[in-house]
Amino acid sequence: YIHNKERCPQPLGQFYTQDVLRHLVGYAGKKGIRIIPELDMPGHARSWGVGNESWILPCPRWHAKRKNSGVKGEYVVNLPLNIGNKYVWKIVADMVQELASIFPDPWFHVGFDEVPQECLKEHGYDSSHVQAFARFVDKQLELHGKVGVYWEDNLHLINKVVDPSRAIIQCWNGGPKKVEEAQRLGHMTIQSEGWYFDVGCRNADDCYNNVQYTAGPLSIGGVGCAWEMSESECTSKENNRQIWERQWEKSVVDKLIGTAARFWGSPWSDSSNEIMMNALCKNSIFTNFTCHTNKNQLQREQGPAVKPKETEPRQRGRKQQRK
């Protein structure tokens, strides 16, 4: 779905089968890429209600307020899961189990961003109910050997019920202070603020020159985000009347290059790299392969000699020998 879209075809009814997802995971793994699922909850669950209206909370007062606010209109009517419906909890457990069987990565993103408290209050729910749900979600993740990744929005709520070693915080909106706050509470952090490819950095140089990254003892890198992308020609008009490109190849690919150069090109000191590497390797959720890879990367950055390429005659000789 692309809000405020202009000339954007919206194919409906498309979905990934389990076999396709497993193929993607395998294909990415051969190229050293991890695929981590995100099951965003309990907010942003409006689509769940298409399957069964009782799975979400309707919140008519909240709905009317948001729809008429002028902020992207109907698009931002964020309705949450019905966290008081125990059958919804069973559905969540089943979905975590299914996705855990498809995605072998030790991380599993569970959202917890922009949970509409006003909407919950219409049904008599408060933060204690969200905490109970968060505790349940963590237990499901632990049952399947997963560690949760959470958006920063409910940092303190999550910190009260989930051990920091089991809750990685992805920071997107609170600046360096939010990163530092999460780390003080013992959470590893991923930073995305400044690296939004839909309505964030404009091009590769813009993404590369972003200086908002906050390194710390529990910083483990950054993630560029791209929401509402289209395979075909597409743009959207934002509230400030800016036009943004929504076609994947035009909008994301170049920005990925700039962001990758920023994160992989050692823009910070060697001491910062050592801090990040140590945080990775000391935490039990990372594999020996990850630690080995990061150590090799650090060694390359500090300037060990690179083995020179063999001469062309020797290459031809080996080919002839193989024949």
mmCIF file with all atom_site columns, C-alpha atoms in Angstrom, residues 97-270:
data_model
loop_
_atom_site.group_PDB
_atom_site.id
_atom_site.type_symbol
_atom_site.label_atom_id
_atom_site.label_alt_id
_atom_site.label_comp_id
_atom_site.label_asym_id
_atom_site.label_entity_id
_atom_site.label_seq_id
_atom_site.pdbx_PDB_ins_code
_atom_site.Cartn_x
_atom_site.Cartn_y
_atom_site.Cartn_z
_atom_site.occupancy
_atom_site.B_iso_or_equiv
_atom_site.pdbx_formal_charge
_atom_site.auth_seq_id
_atom_site.auth_comp_id
_atom_site.auth_asym_id
_atom_site.auth_atom_id
_atom_site.pdbx_PDB_model_num
ATOM 1   C CA . GLN A 1 97  ? 6.090   -20.605 15.401  1.00 0.00 ? 97  GLN A CA 1
ATOM 2   C CA . GLU A 1 98  ? 5.450   -20.651 11.652  1.00 0.00 ? 98  GLU A CA 1
ATOM 3   C CA . LEU A 1 99  ? 7.818   -17.791 10.855  1.00 0.00 ? 99  LEU A CA 1
ATOM 4   C CA . ALA A 1 100 ? 10.504  -19.173 13.171  1.00 0.00 ? 100 ALA A CA 1
ATOM 5   C CA . SER A 1 101 ? 10.453  -22.395 11.162  1.00 0.00 ? 101 SER A CA 1
ATOM 6   C CA . ILE A 1 102 ? 11.015  -20.457 7.920   1.00 0.00 ? 102 ILE A CA 1
ATOM 7   C CA . PHE A 1 103 ? 13.582  -17.876 9.041   1.00 0.00 ? 103 PHE A CA 1
ATOM 8   C CA . PRO A 1 104 ? 16.569  -19.472 10.830  1.00 0.00 ? 104 PRO A CA 1
ATOM 9   C CA . ASP A 1 105 ? 18.091  -16.147 11.897  1.00 0.00 ? 105 ASP A CA 1
ATOM 10  C CA . PRO A 1 106 ? 18.398  -15.798 15.702  1.00 0.00 ? 106 PRO A CA 1
ATOM 11  C CA . TRP A 1 107 ? 16.672  -12.396 15.540  1.00 0.00 ? 107 TRP A CA 1
ATOM 12  C CA . PHE A 1 108 ? 12.929  -11.853 15.141  1.00 0.00 ? 108 PHE A CA 1
ATOM 13  C CA . HIS A 1 109 ? 11.496  -8.321  14.867  1.00 0.00 ? 109 HIS A CA 1
ATOM 14  C CA . VAL A 1 110 ? 8.210   -7.866  16.730  1.00 0.00 ? 110 VAL A CA 1
ATOM 15  C CA . GLY A 1 111 ? 7.567   -4.150  16.251  1.00 0.00 ? 111 GLY A CA 1
ATOM 16  C CA . PHE A 1 112 ? 5.959   -2.446  19.273  1.00 0.00 ? 112 PHE A CA 1
ATOM 17  C CA . ASP A 1 113 ? 6.157   0.953   17.583  1.00 0.00 ? 113 ASP A CA 1
ATOM 18  C CA . GLU A 1 114 ? 3.450   3.609   17.622  1.00 0.00 ? 114 GLU A CA 1
ATOM 19  C CA . VAL A 1 115 ? 1.039   1.623   19.807  1.00 0.00 ? 115 VAL A CA 1
ATOM 20  C CA . PRO A 1 116 ? -2.031  3.935   19.930  1.00 0.00 ? 116 PRO A CA 1
ATOM 21  C CA . GLN A 1 117 ? -2.658  4.417   23.649  1.00 0.00 ? 117 GLN A CA 1
ATOM 22  C CA . GLU A 1 118 ? -5.776  6.537   23.038  1.00 0.00 ? 118 GLU A CA 1
ATOM 23  C CA . CYS A 1 119 ? -7.299  3.684   21.090  1.00 0.00 ? 119 CYS A CA 1
ATOM 24  C CA . LEU A 1 120 ? -6.491  1.173   23.821  1.00 0.00 ? 120 LEU A CA 1
ATOM 25  C CA . LYS A 1 121 ? -8.054  3.435   26.459  1.00 0.00 ? 121 LYS A CA 1
ATOM 26  C CA . GLU A 1 122 ? -11.368 3.370   24.586  1.00 0.00 ? 122 GLU A CA 1
ATOM 27  C CA . HIS A 1 123 ? -11.504 -0.329  25.500  1.00 0.00 ? 123 HIS A CA 1
ATOM 28  C CA . GLY A 1 124 ? -10.180 -0.017  29.046  1.00 0.00 ? 124 GLY A CA 1
ATOM 29  C CA . TYR A 1 125 ? -6.637  -1.139  28.310  1.00 0.00 ? 125 TYR A CA 1
ATOM 30  C CA . ASP A 1 126 ? -3.511  0.601   29.588  1.00 0.00 ? 126 ASP A CA 1
ATOM 31  C CA . SER A 1 127 ? 0.261   0.061   29.620  1.00 0.00 ? 127 SER A CA 1
ATOM 32  C CA . SER A 1 128 ? -0.040  -2.885  32.015  1.00 0.00 ? 128 SER A CA 1
ATOM 33  C CA . HIS A 1 129 ? -1.962  -4.814  29.358  1.00 0.00 ? 129 HIS A CA 1
ATOM 34  C CA . VAL A 1 130 ? 0.676   -3.971  26.740  1.00 0.00 ? 130 VAL A CA 1
ATOM 35  C CA . GLN A 1 131 ? 3.370   -5.149  29.165  1.00 0.00 ? 131 GLN A CA 1
ATOM 36  C CA . ALA A 1 132 ? 1.570   -8.451  29.678  1.00 0.00 ? 132 ALA A CA 1
ATOM 37  C CA . PHE A 1 133 ? 1.375   -8.894  25.920  1.00 0.00 ? 133 PHE A CA 1
ATOM 38  C CA . ALA A 1 134 ? 5.077   -8.034  25.547  1.00 0.00 ? 134 ALA A CA 1
ATOM 39  C CA . ARG A 1 135 ? 5.975   -10.615 28.182  1.00 0.00 ? 135 ARG A CA 1
ATOM 40  C CA . PHE A 1 136 ? 3.932   -13.228 26.304  1.00 0.00 ? 136 PHE A CA 1
ATOM 41  C CA . VAL A 1 137 ? 5.590   -12.369 22.978  1.00 0.00 ? 137 VAL A CA 1
ATOM 42  C CA . ASP A 1 138 ? 9.060   -12.696 24.523  1.00 0.00 ? 138 ASP A CA 1
ATOM 43  C CA . LYS A 1 139 ? 8.174   -16.135 25.894  1.00 0.00 ? 139 LYS A CA 1
ATOM 44  C CA . GLN A 1 140 ? 7.092   -17.245 22.433  1.00 0.00 ? 140 GLN A CA 1
ATOM 45  C CA . LEU A 1 141 ? 10.348  -16.006 20.940  1.00 0.00 ? 141 LEU A CA 1
ATOM 46  C CA . GLU A 1 142 ? 12.370  -17.751 23.630  1.00 0.00 ? 142 GLU A CA 1
ATOM 47  C CA . LEU A 1 143 ? 10.451  -20.959 23.020  1.00 0.00 ? 143 LEU A CA 1
ATOM 48  C CA . HIS A 1 144 ? 11.760  -20.957 19.440  1.00 0.00 ? 144 HIS A CA 1
ATOM 49  C CA . GLY A 1 145 ? 15.294  -19.789 20.211  1.00 0.00 ? 145 GLY A CA 1
ATOM 50  C CA . LYS A 1 146 ? 14.794  -16.226 19.001  1.00 0.00 ? 146 LYS A CA 1
ATOM 51  C CA . VAL A 1 147 ? 15.835  -12.846 20.383  1.00 0.00 ? 147 VAL A CA 1
ATOM 52  C CA . GLY A 1 148 ? 13.442  -9.959  19.821  1.00 0.00 ? 148 GLY A CA 1
ATOM 53  C CA . VAL A 1 149 ? 14.108  -6.707  18.000  1.00 0.00 ? 149 VAL A CA 1
ATOM 54  C CA . TYR A 1 150 ? 11.852  -3.828  19.073  1.00 0.00 ? 150 TYR A CA 1
ATOM 55  C CA . TRP A 1 151 ? 11.342  -0.299  17.811  1.00 0.00 ? 151 TRP A CA 1
ATOM 56  C CA . GLU A 1 152 ? 12.366  2.361   20.329  1.00 0.00 ? 152 GLU A CA 1
ATOM 57  C CA . ASP A 1 153 ? 8.859   3.702   21.017  1.00 0.00 ? 153 ASP A CA 1
ATOM 58  C CA . ASN A 1 154 ? 8.109   1.504   24.042  1.00 0.00 ? 154 ASN A CA 1
ATOM 59  C CA . LEU A 1 155 ? 11.654  1.184   25.363  1.00 0.00 ? 155 LEU A CA 1
ATOM 60  C CA . HIS A 1 156 ? 10.816  1.566   29.056  1.00 0.00 ? 156 HIS A CA 1
ATOM 61  C CA . LEU A 1 157 ? 7.786   -0.689  28.827  1.00 0.00 ? 157 LEU A CA 1
ATOM 62  C CA . ILE A 1 158 ? 9.821   -3.434  27.163  1.00 0.00 ? 158 ILE A CA 1
ATOM 63  C CA . ASN A 1 159 ? 12.704  -2.975  29.593  1.00 0.00 ? 159 ASN A CA 1
ATOM 64  C CA . LYS A 1 160 ? 10.409  -3.700  32.554  1.00 0.00 ? 160 LYS A CA 1
ATOM 65  C CA . VAL A 1 161 ? 9.297   -7.115  31.319  1.00 0.00 ? 161 VAL A CA 1
ATOM 66  C CA . VAL A 1 162 ? 11.979  -8.354  28.888  1.00 0.00 ? 162 VAL A CA 1
ATOM 67  C CA . ASP A 1 163 ? 15.593  -8.975  29.870  1.00 0.00 ? 163 ASP A CA 1
ATOM 68  C CA . PRO A 1 164 ? 17.818  -6.481  27.972  1.00 0.00 ? 164 PRO A CA 1
ATOM 69  C CA . SER A 1 165 ? 19.886  -9.363  26.588  1.00 0.00 ? 165 SER A CA 1
ATOM 70  C CA . ARG A 1 166 ? 16.719  -10.538 24.818  1.00 0.00 ? 166 ARG A CA 1
ATOM 71  C CA . ALA A 1 167 ? 15.605  -7.156  23.467  1.00 0.00 ? 167 ALA A CA 1
ATOM 72  C CA . ILE A 1 168 ? 17.554  -5.324  20.763  1.00 0.00 ? 168 ILE A CA 1
ATOM 73  C CA . ILE A 1 169 ? 16.273  -1.769  20.305  1.00 0.00 ? 169 ILE A CA 1
ATOM 74  C CA . GLN A 1 170 ? 16.014  -0.267  16.824  1.00 0.00 ? 170 GLN A CA 1
ATOM 75  C CA . CYS A 1 171 ? 16.167  3.530   17.099  1.00 0.00 ? 171 CYS A CA 1
ATOM 76  C CA . TRP A 1 172 ? 14.456  5.564   14.429  1.00 0.00 ? 172 TRP A CA 1
ATOM 77  C CA . ASN A 1 173 ? 13.118  8.813   15.848  1.00 0.00 ? 173 ASN A CA 1
ATOM 78  C CA . GLY A 1 174 ? 14.650  9.822   19.163  1.00 0.00 ? 174 GLY A CA 1
ATOM 79  C CA . GLY A 1 175 ? 18.124  10.911  18.130  1.00 0.00 ? 175 GLY A CA 1
ATOM 80  C CA . PRO A 1 176 ? 21.378  10.146  19.977  1.00 0.00 ? 176 PRO A CA 1
ATOM 81  C CA . LYS A 1 177 ? 19.700  10.505  23.376  1.00 0.00 ? 177 LYS A CA 1
ATOM 82  C CA . LYS A 1 178 ? 17.408  7.556   22.682  1.00 0.00 ? 178 LYS A CA 1
ATOM 83  C CA . VAL A 1 179 ? 20.367  5.404   21.593  1.00 0.00 ? 179 VAL A CA 1
ATOM 84  C CA . GLU A 1 180 ? 22.289  6.327   24.741  1.00 0.00 ? 180 GLU A CA 1
ATOM 85  C CA . GLU A 1 181 ? 19.224  5.751   26.927  1.00 0.00 ? 181 GLU A CA 1
ATOM 86  C CA . ALA A 1 182 ? 18.634  2.267   25.514  1.00 0.00 ? 182 ALA A CA 1
ATOM 87  C CA . GLN A 1 183 ? 22.278  1.356   26.049  1.00 0.00 ? 183 GLN A CA 1
ATOM 88  C CA . ARG A 1 184 ? 22.223  2.635   29.640  1.00 0.00 ? 184 ARG A CA 1
ATOM 89  C CA . LEU A 1 185 ? 19.380  0.188   30.218  1.00 0.00 ? 185 LEU A CA 1
ATOM 90  C CA . GLY A 1 186 ? 21.549  -2.621  28.843  1.00 0.00 ? 186 GLY A CA 1
ATOM 91  C CA . HIS A 1 187 ? 20.097  -3.012  25.337  1.00 0.00 ? 187 HIS A CA 1
ATOM 92  C CA . MET A 1 188 ? 22.094  -3.410  22.150  1.00 0.00 ? 188 MET A CA 1
ATOM 93  C CA . THR A 1 189 ? 20.995  -0.838  19.594  1.00 0.00 ? 189 THR A CA 1
ATOM 94  C CA . ILE A 1 190 ? 20.504  -0.608  15.854  1.00 0.00 ? 190 ILE A CA 1
ATOM 95  C CA . GLN A 1 191 ? 20.146  2.857   14.354  1.00 0.00 ? 191 GLN A CA 1
ATOM 96  C CA . SER A 1 192 ? 17.906  3.768   11.434  1.00 0.00 ? 192 SER A CA 1
ATOM 97  C CA . GLU A 1 193 ? 17.297  7.475   11.959  1.00 0.00 ? 193 GLU A CA 1
ATOM 98  C CA . GLY A 1 194 ? 18.589  9.350   8.945   1.00 0.00 ? 194 GLY A CA 1
ATOM 99  C CA . TRP A 1 195 ? 18.634  6.270   6.736   1.00 0.00 ? 195 TRP A CA 1
ATOM 100 C CA . TYR A 1 196 ? 15.031  6.175   5.569   1.00 0.00 ? 196 TYR A CA 1
ATOM 101 C CA . PHE A 1 197 ? 15.026  5.659   1.822   1.00 0.00 ? 197 PHE A CA 1
ATOM 102 C CA . ASP A 1 198 ? 11.381  6.579   1.280   1.00 0.00 ? 198 ASP A CA 1
ATOM 103 C CA . VAL A 1 199 ? 11.269  10.048  2.890   1.00 0.00 ? 199 VAL A CA 1
ATOM 104 C CA . GLY A 1 200 ? 14.731  10.366  4.428   1.00 0.00 ? 200 GLY A CA 1
ATOM 105 C CA . CYS A 1 201 ? 18.055  10.752  2.635   1.00 0.00 ? 201 CYS A CA 1
ATOM 106 C CA . ARG A 1 202 ? 17.619  11.894  -0.945  1.00 0.00 ? 202 ARG A CA 1
ATOM 107 C CA . ASN A 1 203 ? 20.494  10.135  -2.741  1.00 0.00 ? 203 ASN A CA 1
ATOM 108 C CA . ALA A 1 204 ? 23.657  8.095   -2.209  1.00 0.00 ? 204 ALA A CA 1
ATOM 109 C CA . ASP A 1 205 ? 25.745  11.105  -1.127  1.00 0.00 ? 205 ASP A CA 1
ATOM 110 C CA . ASP A 1 206 ? 23.039  12.253  1.262   1.00 0.00 ? 206 ASP A CA 1
ATOM 111 C CA . CYS A 1 207 ? 22.881  8.799   2.859   1.00 0.00 ? 207 CYS A CA 1
ATOM 112 C CA . TYR A 1 208 ? 26.665  8.549   3.062   1.00 0.00 ? 208 TYR A CA 1
ATOM 113 C CA . ASN A 1 209 ? 27.098  11.972  4.644   1.00 0.00 ? 209 ASN A CA 1
ATOM 114 C CA . ASN A 1 210 ? 24.559  11.309  7.379   1.00 0.00 ? 210 ASN A CA 1
ATOM 115 C CA . VAL A 1 211 ? 26.380  12.019  10.649  1.00 0.00 ? 211 VAL A CA 1
ATOM 116 C CA . GLN A 1 212 ? 23.626  11.062  13.082  1.00 0.00 ? 212 GLN A CA 1
ATOM 117 C CA . TYR A 1 213 ? 25.065  7.656   13.909  1.00 0.00 ? 213 TYR A CA 1
ATOM 118 C CA . THR A 1 214 ? 25.785  7.276   17.635  1.00 0.00 ? 214 THR A CA 1
ATOM 119 C CA . ALA A 1 215 ? 28.506  4.748   18.396  1.00 0.00 ? 215 ALA A CA 1
ATOM 120 C CA . GLY A 1 216 ? 28.627  3.210   21.852  1.00 0.00 ? 216 GLY A CA 1
ATOM 121 C CA . PRO A 1 217 ? 29.589  0.029   23.684  1.00 0.00 ? 217 PRO A CA 1
ATOM 122 C CA . LEU A 1 218 ? 26.315  -1.677  22.663  1.00 0.00 ? 218 LEU A CA 1
ATOM 123 C CA . SER A 1 219 ? 25.970  -0.196  19.155  1.00 0.00 ? 219 SER A CA 1
ATOM 124 C CA . ILE A 1 220 ? 25.816  -2.934  16.558  1.00 0.00 ? 220 ILE A CA 1
ATOM 125 C CA . GLY A 1 221 ? 25.300  -0.899  13.397  1.00 0.00 ? 221 GLY A CA 1
ATOM 126 C CA . GLY A 1 222 ? 22.488  0.574   11.375  1.00 0.00 ? 222 GLY A CA 1
ATOM 127 C CA . VAL A 1 223 ? 19.687  -0.408  9.062   1.00 0.00 ? 223 VAL A CA 1
ATOM 128 C CA . GLY A 1 224 ? 18.347  1.547   6.124   1.00 0.00 ? 224 GLY A CA 1
ATOM 129 C CA . CYS A 1 225 ? 14.557  1.443   5.890   1.00 0.00 ? 225 CYS A CA 1
ATOM 130 C CA . ALA A 1 226 ? 12.324  1.564   2.835   1.00 0.00 ? 226 ALA A CA 1
ATOM 131 C CA . TRP A 1 227 ? 8.562   1.593   3.273   1.00 0.00 ? 227 TRP A CA 1
ATOM 132 C CA . GLU A 1 228 ? 5.925   1.542   0.564   1.00 0.00 ? 228 GLU A CA 1
ATOM 133 C CA . MET A 1 229 ? 8.062   0.743   -2.441  1.00 0.00 ? 229 MET A CA 1
ATOM 134 C CA . SER A 1 230 ? 6.698   -0.135  -5.869  1.00 0.00 ? 230 SER A CA 1
ATOM 135 C CA . GLU A 1 231 ? 8.133   -2.310  -8.618  1.00 0.00 ? 231 GLU A CA 1
ATOM 136 C CA . SER A 1 232 ? 6.669   -0.029  -11.277 1.00 0.00 ? 232 SER A CA 1
ATOM 137 C CA . GLU A 1 233 ? 6.684   3.733   -11.881 1.00 0.00 ? 233 GLU A CA 1
ATOM 138 C CA . CYS A 1 234 ? 5.362   5.469   -8.776  1.00 0.00 ? 234 CYS A CA 1
ATOM 139 C CA . THR A 1 235 ? 5.606   8.681   -6.736  1.00 0.00 ? 235 THR A CA 1
ATOM 140 C CA . SER A 1 236 ? 3.814   10.027  -3.672  1.00 0.00 ? 236 SER A CA 1
ATOM 141 C CA . LYS A 1 237 ? 3.035   13.557  -2.490  1.00 0.00 ? 237 LYS A CA 1
ATOM 142 C CA . GLU A 1 238 ? 3.712   14.241  1.193   1.00 0.00 ? 238 GLU A CA 1
ATOM 143 C CA . ASN A 1 239 ? 1.952   16.756  3.450   1.00 0.00 ? 239 ASN A CA 1
ATOM 144 C CA . ASN A 1 240 ? 4.679   19.312  2.786   1.00 0.00 ? 240 ASN A CA 1
ATOM 145 C CA . ARG A 1 241 ? 3.881   18.881  -0.935  1.00 0.00 ? 241 ARG A CA 1
ATOM 146 C CA . GLN A 1 242 ? 7.218   17.281  -1.643  1.00 0.00 ? 242 GLN A CA 1
ATOM 147 C CA . ILE A 1 243 ? 7.185   14.577  -4.298  1.00 0.00 ? 243 ILE A CA 1
ATOM 148 C CA . TRP A 1 244 ? 9.016   11.373  -3.395  1.00 0.00 ? 244 TRP A CA 1
ATOM 149 C CA . GLU A 1 245 ? 10.063  8.574   -5.696  1.00 0.00 ? 245 GLU A CA 1
ATOM 150 C CA . ARG A 1 246 ? 8.501   5.216   -4.778  1.00 0.00 ? 246 ARG A CA 1
ATOM 151 C CA . GLN A 1 247 ? 9.909   2.936   -7.475  1.00 0.00 ? 247 GLN A CA 1
ATOM 152 C CA . TRP A 1 248 ? 12.374  0.521   -5.875  1.00 0.00 ? 248 TRP A CA 1
ATOM 153 C CA . GLU A 1 249 ? 15.125  0.676   -8.487  1.00 0.00 ? 249 GLU A CA 1
ATOM 154 C CA . LYS A 1 250 ? 15.040  4.470   -8.710  1.00 0.00 ? 250 LYS A CA 1
ATOM 155 C CA . SER A 1 251 ? 14.777  5.171   -5.007  1.00 0.00 ? 251 SER A CA 1
ATOM 156 C CA . VAL A 1 252 ? 16.517  2.452   -3.053  1.00 0.00 ? 252 VAL A CA 1
ATOM 157 C CA . VAL A 1 253 ? 19.462  0.983   -4.952  1.00 0.00 ? 253 VAL A CA 1
ATOM 158 C CA . ASP A 1 254 ? 21.663  4.118   -5.048  1.00 0.00 ? 254 ASP A CA 1
ATOM 159 C CA . LYS A 1 255 ? 20.810  4.974   -1.452  1.00 0.00 ? 255 LYS A CA 1
ATOM 160 C CA . LEU A 1 256 ? 21.789  1.483   -0.371  1.00 0.00 ? 256 LEU A CA 1
ATOM 161 C CA . ILE A 1 257 ? 25.215  2.007   -1.924  1.00 0.00 ? 257 ILE A CA 1
ATOM 162 C CA . GLY A 1 258 ? 25.732  5.256   -0.028  1.00 0.00 ? 258 GLY A CA 1
ATOM 163 C CA . THR A 1 259 ? 24.549  3.738   3.237   1.00 0.00 ? 259 THR A CA 1
ATOM 164 C CA . ALA A 1 260 ? 26.667  0.609   2.794   1.00 0.00 ? 260 ALA A CA 1
ATOM 165 C CA . ALA A 1 261 ? 29.719  2.775   2.139   1.00 0.00 ? 261 ALA A CA 1
ATOM 166 C CA . ARG A 1 262 ? 29.007  4.651   5.350   1.00 0.00 ? 262 ARG A CA 1
ATOM 167 C CA . PHE A 1 263 ? 28.612  1.559   7.518   1.00 0.00 ? 263 PHE A CA 1
ATOM 168 C CA . TRP A 1 264 ? 31.229  -0.671  5.917   1.00 0.00 ? 264 TRP A CA 1
ATOM 169 C CA . GLY A 1 265 ? 33.777  1.985   5.050   1.00 0.00 ? 265 GLY A CA 1
ATOM 170 C CA . SER A 1 266 ? 35.016  2.746   8.595   1.00 0.00 ? 266 SER A CA 1
ATOM 171 C CA . PRO A 1 267 ? 33.863  6.362   8.891   1.00 0.00 ? 267 PRO A CA 1
ATOM 172 C CA . TRP A 1 268 ? 34.635  6.181   12.614  1.00 0.00 ? 268 TRP A CA 1
ATOM 173 C CA . SER A 1 269 ? 37.822  5.500   14.540  1.00 0.00 ? 269 SER A CA 1
ATOM 174 C CA . ASP A 1 270 ? 39.376  2.076   14.928  1.00 0.00 ? 270 ASP A CA 1
#
